[in-house]
Amino acid sequence: MPARAALARVDALHTGLTQIALEGGDLDGIAAEVGRVLGVGVAFTSTDGRERASALSGELRELLAEHELVDPTGRLRVERMGADGIAIGGGEARTLRVAAGGTNLARLVCLRRGARLTADDVRALERAAAVAALLIVREEAVTAVETKYQGDFLRDLLLRRTADPAYVAEHADTFGWDLRRPMVVVSAELDPTDEPVSGEQRRAWQKRFSAAWRQVCAGVGDGIPTVDFSSEVVALLPVAADREAGPAGRDIVRRVVTAVAGDKGGGRRQFSAGVSRPAADVDALPAAYGQARRAVEVGRRIGGGGGTTFFDQLGLHRLIALIPDPTELRSFVRDALGPLAEPTAEAAELRETLQILLDTNFNVAEAARLQFFHYNTMRYRVSKLERLLGPLSTDPNLRLDVAVALQARKIEY
């Protein structure tokens, strides 16, 4: 009898889920139906644990948090649960793959308090995952068309290919975008990796990355354009009319970037982001996009990957980045730094000493303290630098040249 009852329950669940799918239901409907029939908490997440739909009570969410299965940004740590489940609250938490055509589409997270899942429960969950895969494939097909259309429109707008204000307003309203407010343009790119990666894997990373940006931006506010340009994600984030302390848009940008990055678990990839100055209207967006692109490029060269760079904080690097001829810039660096421009360990050590001397206005004693050198050792280094570059300690113009060259080298080398 128990086996017959379990089978009947699985069949009833399958019938209910099929009806939801045929009537154009969504993942929330599936989660609710599974939770009702099996008496469990259910969530559908992205493959890295970002919640897409759920039927989880506040009590179950607290249980997940108590067992450190939720990161500070709200991501469910699916990688800690696994297909075999883990003990939690006298019961278990388990994840199942939601897949189609050999491709992972999502994760189904199931949580039961006070009892473990049975084999019949797992079979029912597998059926639910199959139905969810059908809905996700359908949804992604529609989203792909919409995203391409939106991406083409925004690219034209950012590259000044669209001049008719009425056309822009009509399409923005169709997409549900609000372009009638001050915005900053954010350009975000996955950082390069040294590991061998197939083109299919890179596309999967980019797809997950862009989906994360869309989901986070949708949660931050309404009408935020977020599109995927194949190798970068571009978002137009609203900023307050009265400028906040620090660079404009800092708070909302940090909030979004932190949420997208999470705790780096679940296979998330490191990325870099560049942020423009505020754009007061649509006409200012092309210039703002150029600033965001420049910020992410210069920020990555200066600080490596994984950072967020605001165009307003680039300082001297902003001017250096405007130089159109990189050959001329490299020539200036070689002329100003001489042998210190070379990519050798000795040249790197001397560049570090030179930068500290410049930062301390050639205060030899202070520079020696900062580098943990004996005073006489630092005096020797100053003498060596002046033999190589000229009278740095007495010629302010020469110091200016080498200071600029040191910053230019960070960008061009």
mmCIF file of C-alpha atoms in Angstrom:
data_model
loop_
_atom_site.group_PDB
_atom_site.id
_atom_site.type_symbol
_atom_site.label_atom_id
_atom_site.label_comp_id
_atom_site.label_asym_id
_atom_site.label_seq_id
_atom_site.Cartn_x
_atom_site.Cartn_y
_atom_site.Cartn_z
ATOM 1 C CA MET A 1 0.000 0.000 0.000
ATOM 2 C CA PRO A 2 2.691 2.579 0.846
ATOM 3 C CA ALA A 3 4.373 1.890 -2.499
ATOM 4 C CA ARG A 4 1.068 2.242 -4.334
ATOM 5 C CA ALA A 5 0.325 5.515 -2.527
ATOM 6 C CA ALA A 6 3.780 6.855 -3.370
ATOM 7 C CA LEU A 7 3.334 5.962 -7.026
ATOM 8 C CA ALA A 8 -0.060 7.636 -7.103
ATOM 9 C CA ARG A 9 1.443 10.747 -5.563
ATOM 10 C CA VAL A 10 4.211 10.850 -8.186
ATOM 11 C CA ASP A 11 1.658 10.433 -10.987
ATOM 12 C CA ALA A 12 -0.554 13.154 -9.525
ATOM 13 C CA LEU A 13 2.399 15.471 -9.306
ATOM 14 C CA HIS A 14 3.401 14.754 -12.909
ATOM 15 C CA THR A 15 -0.149 15.436 -14.084
ATOM 16 C CA GLY A 16 -0.233 18.714 -12.157
ATOM 17 C CA LEU A 17 3.126 19.834 -13.487
ATOM 18 C CA THR A 18 2.170 18.942 -17.065
ATOM 19 C CA GLN A 19 -0.977 21.019 -16.711
ATOM 20 C CA ILE A 20 1.062 23.962 -15.428
ATOM 21 C CA ALA A 21 3.387 23.706 -18.418
ATOM 22 C CA LEU A 22 0.527 23.450 -20.936
ATOM 23 C CA GLU A 23 -1.239 26.463 -19.455
ATOM 24 C CA GLY A 24 1.862 28.627 -19.791
ATOM 25 C CA GLY A 25 2.833 28.472 -16.126
ATOM 26 C CA ASP A 26 6.206 29.385 -14.731
ATOM 27 C CA LEU A 27 8.843 28.060 -12.334
ATOM 28 C CA ASP A 28 7.086 29.603 -9.337
ATOM 29 C CA GLY A 29 4.025 27.520 -10.164
ATOM 30 C CA ILE A 30 6.106 24.351 -10.428
ATOM 31 C CA ALA A 31 7.893 25.080 -7.148
ATOM 32 C CA ALA A 32 4.591 25.661 -5.370
ATOM 33 C CA GLU A 33 3.046 22.449 -6.756
ATOM 34 C CA VAL A 34 6.065 20.304 -5.841
ATOM 35 C CA GLY A 35 6.181 21.816 -2.371
ATOM 36 C CA ARG A 36 2.456 21.178 -1.821
ATOM 37 C CA VAL A 37 2.436 17.563 -3.031
ATOM 38 C CA LEU A 38 5.708 16.420 -1.422
ATOM 39 C CA GLY A 39 5.605 18.601 1.661
ATOM 40 C CA VAL A 40 9.016 20.116 1.004
ATOM 41 C CA GLY A 41 10.578 23.499 0.371
ATOM 42 C CA VAL A 42 11.632 24.038 -3.239
ATOM 43 C CA ALA A 43 13.715 26.600 -5.080
ATOM 44 C CA PHE A 44 14.883 26.826 -8.668
ATOM 45 C CA THR A 45 18.229 28.575 -9.055
ATOM 46 C CA SER A 46 20.753 29.339 -11.745
ATOM 47 C CA THR A 47 23.545 26.778 -12.038
ATOM 48 C CA ASP A 48 25.594 28.829 -9.573
ATOM 49 C CA GLY A 49 22.770 29.188 -7.035
ATOM 50 C CA ARG A 50 21.082 32.491 -7.839
ATOM 51 C CA GLU A 51 17.417 32.088 -6.941
ATOM 52 C CA ARG A 52 14.949 32.250 -9.847
ATOM 53 C CA ALA A 53 11.742 30.911 -8.289
ATOM 54 C CA SER A 54 10.878 29.335 -4.954
ATOM 55 C CA ALA A 55 8.360 28.025 -2.493
ATOM 56 C CA LEU A 56 10.393 28.325 0.711
ATOM 57 C CA SER A 57 8.933 29.349 4.053
ATOM 58 C CA GLY A 58 10.723 31.847 6.277
ATOM 59 C CA GLU A 59 11.507 28.990 8.673
ATOM 60 C CA LEU A 60 13.242 26.980 5.955
ATOM 61 C CA ARG A 61 15.201 30.027 4.791
ATOM 62 C CA GLU A 62 16.418 30.547 8.356
ATOM 63 C CA LEU A 63 17.458 26.892 8.466
ATOM 64 C CA LEU A 64 19.503 27.303 5.282
ATOM 65 C CA ALA A 65 21.170 30.407 6.703
ATOM 66 C CA GLU A 66 21.970 28.647 10.003
ATOM 67 C CA HIS A 67 23.818 25.942 8.084
ATOM 68 C CA GLU A 68 25.726 28.529 6.003
ATOM 69 C CA LEU A 69 23.986 27.486 2.798
ATOM 70 C CA VAL A 70 23.238 31.100 1.816
ATOM 71 C CA ASP A 71 25.950 33.621 1.008
ATOM 72 C CA PRO A 72 25.685 37.308 2.088
ATOM 73 C CA THR A 73 24.169 38.298 -1.261
ATOM 74 C CA GLY A 74 21.409 35.674 -1.005
ATOM 75 C CA ARG A 75 22.935 33.077 -3.326
ATOM 76 C CA LEU A 76 22.093 29.505 -2.343
ATOM 77 C CA ARG A 77 25.328 27.563 -1.989
ATOM 78 C CA VAL A 78 24.239 24.699 -4.225
ATOM 79 C CA GLU A 79 27.785 23.379 -4.456
ATOM 80 C CA ARG A 80 27.629 22.471 -0.735
ATOM 81 C CA MET A 81 24.442 20.417 -1.026
ATOM 82 C CA GLY A 82 25.024 18.067 -3.942
ATOM 83 C CA ALA A 83 22.918 15.391 -5.596
ATOM 84 C CA ASP A 84 23.197 13.057 -2.579
ATOM 85 C CA GLY A 85 21.971 15.682 -0.154
ATOM 86 C CA ILE A 86 23.288 16.815 3.227
ATOM 87 C CA ALA A 87 21.778 16.456 6.692
ATOM 88 C CA ILE A 88 20.038 19.595 7.911
ATOM 89 C CA GLY A 89 17.442 20.147 10.647
ATOM 90 C CA GLY A 90 16.828 16.426 11.094
ATOM 91 C CA GLY A 91 16.099 16.150 7.400
ATOM 92 C CA GLU A 92 18.097 17.050 4.320
ATOM 93 C CA ALA A 93 18.841 19.594 1.620
ATOM 94 C CA ARG A 94 19.492 18.302 -1.872
ATOM 95 C CA THR A 95 20.059 19.681 -5.363
ATOM 96 C CA LEU A 96 19.132 18.146 -8.697
ATOM 97 C CA ARG A 97 20.290 19.164 -12.154
ATOM 98 C CA VAL A 98 17.771 20.777 -14.445
ATOM 99 C CA ALA A 99 19.179 19.911 -17.863
ATOM 100 C CA ALA A 100 18.236 19.532 -21.503
ATOM 101 C CA GLY A 101 20.313 18.255 -24.396
ATOM 102 C CA GLY A 102 23.240 17.607 -22.079
ATOM 103 C CA THR A 103 23.350 21.275 -21.006
ATOM 104 C CA ASN A 104 22.847 22.346 -17.400
ATOM 105 C CA LEU A 105 20.094 24.966 -17.288
ATOM 106 C CA ALA A 106 19.420 25.378 -13.582
ATOM 107 C CA ARG A 107 19.358 23.671 -10.199
ATOM 108 C CA LEU A 108 16.366 22.356 -8.281
ATOM 109 C CA VAL A 109 16.944 22.772 -4.540
ATOM 110 C CA CYS A 110 14.754 20.685 -2.228
ATOM 111 C CA LEU A 111 14.658 21.017 1.551
ATOM 112 C CA ARG A 112 12.762 18.862 4.047
ATOM 113 C CA ARG A 113 12.939 19.325 7.780
ATOM 114 C CA GLY A 114 12.567 16.368 10.160
ATOM 115 C CA ALA A 115 12.855 13.541 7.615
ATOM 116 C CA ARG A 116 15.074 12.488 4.740
ATOM 117 C CA LEU A 117 13.835 12.330 1.175
ATOM 118 C CA THR A 118 12.743 8.914 -0.026
ATOM 119 C CA ALA A 119 13.593 7.284 -3.346
ATOM 120 C CA ASP A 120 10.037 8.046 -4.494
ATOM 121 C CA ASP A 121 10.500 11.702 -3.533
ATOM 122 C CA VAL A 122 13.676 11.858 -5.619
ATOM 123 C CA ARG A 123 11.911 10.341 -8.630
ATOM 124 C CA ALA A 124 9.156 12.924 -8.279
ATOM 125 C CA LEU A 125 11.731 15.686 -8.090
ATOM 126 C CA GLU A 126 13.434 14.351 -11.224
ATOM 127 C CA ARG A 127 10.116 14.613 -13.072
ATOM 128 C CA ALA A 128 9.706 18.147 -11.787
ATOM 129 C CA ALA A 129 13.210 18.966 -13.028
ATOM 130 C CA ALA A 130 12.317 17.614 -16.488
ATOM 131 C CA VAL A 131 9.199 19.785 -16.704
ATOM 132 C CA ALA A 132 11.158 22.779 -15.438
ATOM 133 C CA ALA A 133 13.741 22.185 -18.188
ATOM 134 C CA LEU A 134 10.992 22.437 -20.811
ATOM 135 C CA LEU A 135 9.819 25.752 -19.394
ATOM 136 C CA ILE A 136 13.341 27.143 -19.177
ATOM 137 C CA VAL A 137 14.156 26.142 -22.769
ATOM 138 C CA ARG A 138 10.982 27.870 -23.923
ATOM 139 C CA GLU A 139 11.735 30.937 -21.834
ATOM 140 C CA GLU A 140 15.342 31.119 -23.026
ATOM 141 C CA ALA A 141 14.276 30.918 -26.671
ATOM 142 C CA VAL A 142 12.030 33.946 -26.193
ATOM 143 C CA THR A 143 14.645 35.765 -24.102
ATOM 144 C CA ALA A 144 17.349 35.170 -26.739
ATOM 145 C CA VAL A 145 15.276 36.927 -29.398
ATOM 146 C CA GLU A 146 14.344 39.792 -27.076
ATOM 147 C CA THR A 147 17.907 40.186 -25.840
ATOM 148 C CA LYS A 148 19.348 40.327 -29.360
ATOM 149 C CA TYR A 149 16.797 42.958 -30.382
ATOM 150 C CA GLN A 150 17.483 44.986 -27.249
ATOM 151 C CA GLY A 151 21.243 44.581 -27.672
ATOM 152 C CA ASP A 152 21.169 45.781 -31.282
ATOM 153 C CA PHE A 153 19.091 48.793 -30.295
ATOM 154 C CA LEU A 154 21.305 49.775 -27.358
ATOM 155 C CA ARG A 155 24.487 49.253 -29.381
ATOM 156 C CA ASP A 156 23.153 51.598 -32.051
ATOM 157 C CA LEU A 157 22.254 54.104 -29.359
ATOM 158 C CA LEU A 158 25.693 53.953 -27.717
ATOM 159 C CA LEU A 159 27.490 54.247 -31.062
ATOM 160 C CA ARG A 160 25.345 57.194 -32.239
ATOM 161 C CA ARG A 161 23.689 55.201 -35.011
ATOM 162 C CA THR A 162 20.229 56.261 -33.824
ATOM 163 C CA ALA A 163 19.351 59.927 -34.214
ATOM 164 C CA ASP A 164 15.544 60.056 -34.119
ATOM 165 C CA PRO A 165 14.393 60.868 -30.539
ATOM 166 C CA ALA A 166 10.887 59.553 -31.248
ATOM 167 C CA TYR A 167 12.326 56.203 -32.394
ATOM 168 C CA VAL A 168 14.479 55.959 -29.263
ATOM 169 C CA ALA A 169 11.601 56.841 -26.936
ATOM 170 C CA GLU A 170 9.225 54.379 -28.607
ATOM 171 C CA HIS A 171 11.633 51.455 -28.382
ATOM 172 C CA ALA A 172 12.770 52.268 -24.849
ATOM 173 C CA ASP A 173 9.147 52.272 -23.703
ATOM 174 C CA THR A 174 8.533 48.971 -25.508
ATOM 175 C CA PHE A 175 11.416 47.385 -23.601
ATOM 176 C CA GLY A 176 10.269 48.909 -20.312
ATOM 177 C CA TRP A 177 13.444 50.990 -20.060
ATOM 178 C CA ASP A 178 13.547 54.350 -18.300
ATOM 179 C CA LEU A 179 16.027 56.592 -20.143
ATOM 180 C CA ARG A 180 14.595 59.841 -18.790
ATOM 181 C CA ARG A 181 16.878 60.077 -15.758
ATOM 182 C CA PRO A 182 20.583 60.537 -15.007
ATOM 183 C CA MET A 183 22.486 57.275 -15.491
ATOM 184 C CA VAL A 184 25.970 55.849 -15.369
ATOM 185 C CA VAL A 185 27.037 53.335 -17.985
ATOM 186 C CA VAL A 186 28.638 50.191 -16.565
ATOM 187 C CA SER A 187 30.690 47.920 -18.814
ATOM 188 C CA ALA A 188 31.527 44.528 -17.276
ATOM 189 C CA GLU A 189 33.759 41.819 -18.751
ATOM 190 C CA LEU A 190 34.791 38.384 -17.578
ATOM 191 C CA ASP A 191 38.534 38.389 -16.914
ATOM 192 C CA PRO A 192 40.772 36.311 -19.204
ATOM 193 C CA THR A 193 41.912 32.920 -17.965
ATOM 194 C CA ASP A 194 45.090 30.961 -18.645
ATOM 195 C CA GLU A 195 43.308 27.609 -18.510
ATOM 196 C CA PRO A 196 42.403 25.958 -21.825
ATOM 197 C CA VAL A 197 38.733 26.712 -22.502
ATOM 198 C CA SER A 198 36.532 25.744 -25.442
ATOM 199 C CA GLY A 199 34.419 28.285 -27.250
ATOM 200 C CA GLU A 200 31.304 26.508 -25.987
ATOM 201 C CA GLN A 201 32.467 26.864 -22.384
ATOM 202 C CA ARG A 202 33.210 30.560 -22.836
ATOM 203 C CA ARG A 203 29.738 31.105 -24.268
ATOM 204 C CA ALA A 204 28.238 29.274 -21.296
ATOM 205 C CA TRP A 205 30.171 31.504 -18.880
ATOM 206 C CA GLN A 206 29.075 34.626 -20.723
ATOM 207 C CA LYS A 207 25.469 33.465 -20.799
ATOM 208 C CA ARG A 208 25.465 32.868 -17.043
ATOM 209 C CA PHE A 209 27.266 36.171 -16.453
ATOM 210 C CA SER A 210 24.758 38.206 -18.451
ATOM 211 C CA ALA A 211 21.824 36.397 -16.811
ATOM 212 C CA ALA A 212 23.237 37.320 -13.405
ATOM 213 C CA TRP A 213 23.446 40.994 -14.368
ATOM 214 C CA ARG A 214 19.882 40.995 -15.687
ATOM 215 C CA GLN A 215 18.530 39.332 -12.575
ATOM 216 C CA VAL A 216 20.393 41.583 -10.142
ATOM 217 C CA CYS A 217 19.509 44.781 -12.023
ATOM 218 C CA ALA A 218 15.848 43.751 -12.161
ATOM 219 C CA GLY A 219 15.931 43.371 -8.395
ATOM 220 C CA VAL A 220 17.571 46.762 -7.878
ATOM 221 C CA GLY A 221 14.912 48.778 -9.706
ATOM 222 C CA ASP A 222 12.549 49.019 -12.635
ATOM 223 C CA GLY A 223 13.480 50.134 -16.135
ATOM 224 C CA ILE A 224 17.224 49.398 -15.984
ATOM 225 C CA PRO A 225 18.605 48.456 -19.433
ATOM 226 C CA THR A 226 20.924 45.443 -19.170
ATOM 227 C CA VAL A 227 22.191 43.793 -22.353
ATOM 228 C CA ASP A 228 24.831 41.313 -23.453
ATOM 229 C CA PHE A 229 27.253 42.429 -26.175
ATOM 230 C CA SER A 230 28.788 38.934 -26.555
ATOM 231 C CA SER A 231 32.016 39.781 -24.725
ATOM 232 C CA GLU A 232 30.694 42.384 -22.286
ATOM 233 C CA VAL A 233 27.561 43.209 -20.351
ATOM 234 C CA VAL A 234 26.379 46.827 -20.400
ATOM 235 C CA ALA A 235 23.979 48.244 -17.817
ATOM 236 C CA LEU A 236 22.612 51.776 -17.459
ATOM 237 C CA LEU A 237 22.221 52.309 -13.708
ATOM 238 C CA PRO A 238 20.224 55.276 -12.363
ATOM 239 C CA VAL A 239 22.004 57.782 -10.129
ATOM 240 C CA ALA A 240 20.633 60.282 -7.675
ATOM 241 C CA ALA A 241 20.058 63.799 -8.975
ATOM 242 C CA ASP A 242 21.880 65.234 -5.956
ATOM 243 C CA ARG A 243 25.393 63.890 -6.230
ATOM 244 C CA GLU A 244 26.411 61.562 -3.423
ATOM 245 C CA ALA A 245 29.818 61.591 -1.759
ATOM 246 C CA GLY A 246 32.512 60.078 -3.957
ATOM 247 C CA PRO A 247 32.073 59.195 -7.624
ATOM 248 C CA ALA A 248 28.510 59.403 -8.935
ATOM 249 C CA GLY A 249 26.692 56.092 -8.816
ATOM 250 C CA ARG A 250 29.180 54.524 -6.415
ATOM 251 C CA ASP A 251 26.577 53.060 -4.054
ATOM 252 C CA ILE A 252 24.319 51.444 -6.650
ATOM 253 C CA VAL A 253 27.299 50.185 -8.672
ATOM 254 C CA ARG A 254 28.888 48.591 -5.604
ATOM 255 C CA ARG A 255 25.569 47.026 -4.682
ATOM 256 C CA VAL A 256 25.078 45.487 -8.123
ATOM 257 C CA VAL A 257 28.690 44.352 -8.565
ATOM 258 C CA THR A 258 28.733 42.756 -5.113
ATOM 259 C CA ALA A 259 25.504 40.891 -5.815
ATOM 260 C CA VAL A 260 26.722 39.610 -9.200
ATOM 261 C CA ALA A 261 30.071 38.495 -7.773
ATOM 262 C CA GLY A 262 28.620 36.857 -4.654
ATOM 263 C CA ASP A 263 31.188 34.857 -2.694
ATOM 264 C CA LYS A 264 32.778 33.496 -5.903
ATOM 265 C CA GLY A 265 31.202 30.082 -5.219
ATOM 266 C CA GLY A 266 29.220 27.881 -7.556
ATOM 267 C CA GLY A 267 31.662 28.319 -10.423
ATOM 268 C CA ARG A 268 31.325 32.082 -10.741
ATOM 269 C CA ARG A 269 33.995 33.787 -12.804
ATOM 270 C CA GLN A 270 35.997 36.847 -11.846
ATOM 271 C CA PHE A 271 35.152 39.981 -13.794
ATOM 272 C CA SER A 272 36.162 43.623 -14.176
ATOM 273 C CA ALA A 273 33.842 46.602 -14.494
ATOM 274 C CA GLY A 274 34.221 50.193 -15.677
ATOM 275 C CA VAL A 275 31.868 53.023 -14.735
ATOM 276 C CA SER A 276 31.278 56.261 -16.644
ATOM 277 C CA ARG A 277 30.501 59.738 -15.473
ATOM 278 C CA PRO A 278 26.755 60.442 -15.138
ATOM 279 C CA ALA A 279 24.898 60.843 -18.430
ATOM 280 C CA ALA A 280 22.131 63.413 -18.027
ATOM 281 C CA ASP A 281 20.198 62.262 -21.090
ATOM 282 C CA VAL A 282 20.224 59.925 -24.072
ATOM 283 C CA ASP A 283 22.486 62.225 -26.099
ATOM 284 C CA ALA A 284 25.221 61.860 -23.483
ATOM 285 C CA LEU A 285 25.175 58.044 -23.503
ATOM 286 C CA PRO A 286 27.715 57.472 -26.347
ATOM 287 C CA ALA A 287 30.381 59.521 -24.555
ATOM 288 C CA ALA A 288 29.546 57.777 -21.279
ATOM 289 C CA TYR A 289 29.906 54.367 -22.921
ATOM 290 C CA GLY A 290 33.357 55.337 -24.181
ATOM 291 C CA GLN A 291 34.313 56.373 -20.641
ATOM 292 C CA ALA A 292 33.104 53.068 -19.200
ATOM 293 C CA ARG A 293 35.064 51.079 -21.799
ATOM 294 C CA ARG A 294 38.183 53.126 -21.108
ATOM 295 C CA ALA A 295 37.751 52.692 -17.358
ATOM 296 C CA VAL A 296 37.517 48.899 -17.506
ATOM 297 C CA GLU A 297 40.515 48.696 -19.843
ATOM 298 C CA VAL A 298 42.774 51.007 -17.837
ATOM 299 C CA GLY A 299 41.601 49.586 -14.514
ATOM 300 C CA ARG A 300 42.497 46.065 -15.594
ATOM 301 C CA ARG A 301 45.937 47.141 -16.799
ATOM 302 C CA ILE A 302 46.726 49.025 -13.609
ATOM 303 C CA GLY A 303 45.250 46.776 -10.965
ATOM 304 C CA GLY A 304 44.793 43.459 -12.729
ATOM 305 C CA GLY A 305 41.401 41.794 -12.932
ATOM 306 C CA GLY A 306 38.493 41.647 -10.547
ATOM 307 C CA GLY A 307 38.148 45.378 -9.898
ATOM 308 C CA THR A 308 35.614 48.122 -10.480
ATOM 309 C CA THR A 309 37.076 51.320 -11.916
ATOM 310 C CA PHE A 310 35.279 54.666 -12.041
ATOM 311 C CA PHE A 311 36.280 56.956 -14.898
ATOM 312 C CA ASP A 312 36.310 59.955 -12.528
ATOM 313 C CA GLN A 313 38.935 58.219 -10.372
ATOM 314 C CA LEU A 314 41.417 57.473 -13.148
ATOM 315 C CA GLY A 315 43.237 60.763 -12.545
ATOM 316 C CA LEU A 316 46.341 61.048 -14.703
ATOM 317 C CA HIS A 317 45.606 57.678 -16.275
ATOM 318 C CA ARG A 318 42.498 59.202 -17.822
ATOM 319 C CA LEU A 319 44.656 61.607 -19.820
ATOM 320 C CA ILE A 320 47.221 58.967 -20.688
ATOM 321 C CA ALA A 321 44.471 56.691 -21.996
ATOM 322 C CA LEU A 322 43.346 59.426 -24.397
ATOM 323 C CA ILE A 323 46.635 59.261 -26.318
ATOM 324 C CA PRO A 324 45.661 57.541 -29.589
ATOM 325 C CA ASP A 325 49.130 56.304 -30.583
ATOM 326 C CA PRO A 326 50.454 53.604 -28.211
ATOM 327 C CA THR A 327 53.775 53.568 -30.066
ATOM 328 C CA GLU A 328 54.395 57.208 -29.167
ATOM 329 C CA LEU A 329 53.456 56.515 -25.553
ATOM 330 C CA ARG A 330 55.890 53.605 -25.313
ATOM 331 C CA SER A 331 58.587 55.755 -26.883
ATOM 332 C CA PHE A 332 58.007 58.418 -24.224
ATOM 333 C CA VAL A 333 58.274 55.783 -21.485
ATOM 334 C CA ARG A 334 61.579 54.452 -22.864
ATOM 335 C CA ASP A 335 63.007 57.954 -23.274
ATOM 336 C CA ALA A 336 62.038 59.018 -19.743
ATOM 337 C CA LEU A 337 62.896 55.819 -17.876
ATOM 338 C CA GLY A 338 65.757 54.444 -19.949
ATOM 339 C CA PRO A 339 66.823 51.024 -18.608
ATOM 340 C CA LEU A 340 64.103 51.243 -15.933
ATOM 341 C CA ALA A 341 61.521 50.639 -18.664
ATOM 342 C CA GLU A 342 62.832 47.106 -19.238
ATOM 343 C CA PRO A 343 60.788 44.089 -17.989
ATOM 344 C CA THR A 344 63.544 42.810 -15.660
ATOM 345 C CA ALA A 345 63.523 42.154 -11.923
ATOM 346 C CA GLU A 346 66.286 44.722 -11.333
ATOM 347 C CA ALA A 347 64.400 47.397 -13.287
ATOM 348 C CA ALA A 348 61.203 46.596 -11.343
ATOM 349 C CA GLU A 349 63.023 47.057 -8.017
ATOM 350 C CA LEU A 350 64.440 50.396 -9.132
ATOM 351 C CA ARG A 351 61.016 51.545 -10.376
ATOM 352 C CA GLU A 352 59.550 50.722 -6.964
ATOM 353 C CA THR A 353 62.278 52.714 -5.209
ATOM 354 C CA LEU A 354 61.843 55.602 -7.635
ATOM 355 C CA GLN A 355 58.081 55.702 -7.036
ATOM 356 C CA ILE A 356 58.568 55.818 -3.262
ATOM 357 C CA LEU A 357 61.117 58.610 -3.618
ATOM 358 C CA LEU A 358 58.646 60.569 -5.740
ATOM 359 C CA ASP A 359 55.863 59.933 -3.234
ATOM 360 C CA THR A 360 58.033 61.272 -0.411
ATOM 361 C CA ASN A 361 59.332 64.260 -2.427
ATOM 362 C CA PHE A 362 62.797 62.692 -2.419
ATOM 363 C CA ASN A 363 62.982 62.507 1.365
ATOM 364 C CA VAL A 364 65.725 59.864 1.503
ATOM 365 C CA ALA A 365 65.251 59.032 5.183
ATOM 366 C CA GLU A 366 61.492 58.522 4.832
ATOM 367 C CA ALA A 367 61.914 56.501 1.617
ATOM 368 C CA ALA A 368 64.489 54.264 3.355
ATOM 369 C CA ARG A 369 62.059 53.663 6.221
ATOM 370 C CA LEU A 370 59.202 52.753 3.870
ATOM 371 C CA GLN A 371 61.376 50.260 1.976
ATOM 372 C CA PHE A 372 63.066 48.929 5.127
ATOM 373 C CA PHE A 373 66.477 49.955 3.777
ATOM 374 C CA HIS A 374 69.442 51.354 5.638
ATOM 375 C CA TYR A 375 69.829 55.084 4.981
ATOM 376 C CA ASN A 376 73.133 54.530 3.176
ATOM 377 C CA THR A 377 71.562 51.853 0.982
ATOM 378 C CA MET A 378 68.903 54.323 -0.102
ATOM 379 C CA ARG A 379 71.547 56.995 -0.748
ATOM 380 C CA TYR A 380 73.326 54.503 -3.002
ATOM 381 C CA ARG A 381 70.093 53.819 -4.882
ATOM 382 C CA VAL A 382 69.453 57.536 -5.349
ATOM 383 C CA SER A 383 72.940 57.901 -6.809
ATOM 384 C CA LYS A 384 72.340 54.978 -9.140
ATOM 385 C CA LEU A 385 68.987 56.397 -10.291
ATOM 386 C CA GLU A 386 70.567 59.778 -11.001
ATOM 387 C CA ARG A 387 73.375 58.156 -12.995
ATOM 388 C CA LEU A 388 70.748 56.421 -15.116
ATOM 389 C CA LEU A 389 68.119 59.164 -15.409
ATOM 390 C CA GLY A 390 69.681 62.506 -14.488
ATOM 391 C CA PRO A 391 69.507 64.933 -11.512
ATOM 392 C CA LEU A 392 66.173 63.752 -10.119
ATOM 393 C CA SER A 393 66.713 65.266 -6.675
ATOM 394 C CA THR A 394 67.224 68.801 -8.017
ATOM 395 C CA ASP A 395 65.278 68.949 -11.308
ATOM 396 C CA PRO A 396 61.478 69.156 -10.768
ATOM 397 C CA ASN A 397 60.726 68.930 -14.505
ATOM 398 C CA LEU A 398 62.692 65.699 -14.779
ATOM 399 C CA ARG A 399 60.823 64.318 -11.774
ATOM 400 C CA LEU A 400 57.531 65.178 -13.485
ATOM 401 C CA ASP A 401 58.576 63.356 -16.657
ATOM 402 C CA VAL A 402 59.580 60.169 -14.866
ATOM 403 C CA ALA A 403 56.462 60.298 -12.645
ATOM 404 C CA VAL A 404 54.231 60.429 -15.721
ATOM 405 C CA ALA A 405 56.284 57.746 -17.447
ATOM 406 C CA LEU A 406 55.891 55.408 -14.471
ATOM 407 C CA GLN A 407 52.109 55.754 -14.672
ATOM 408 C CA ALA A 408 52.099 55.382 -18.464
ATOM 409 C CA ARG A 409 54.102 52.184 -18.176
ATOM 410 C CA LYS A 410 51.381 50.632 -16.023
ATOM 411 C CA ILE A 411 48.962 51.065 -18.895
ATOM 412 C CA GLU A 412 51.114 50.179 -21.884
ATOM 413 C CA TYR A 413 53.224 47.304 -20.535
#
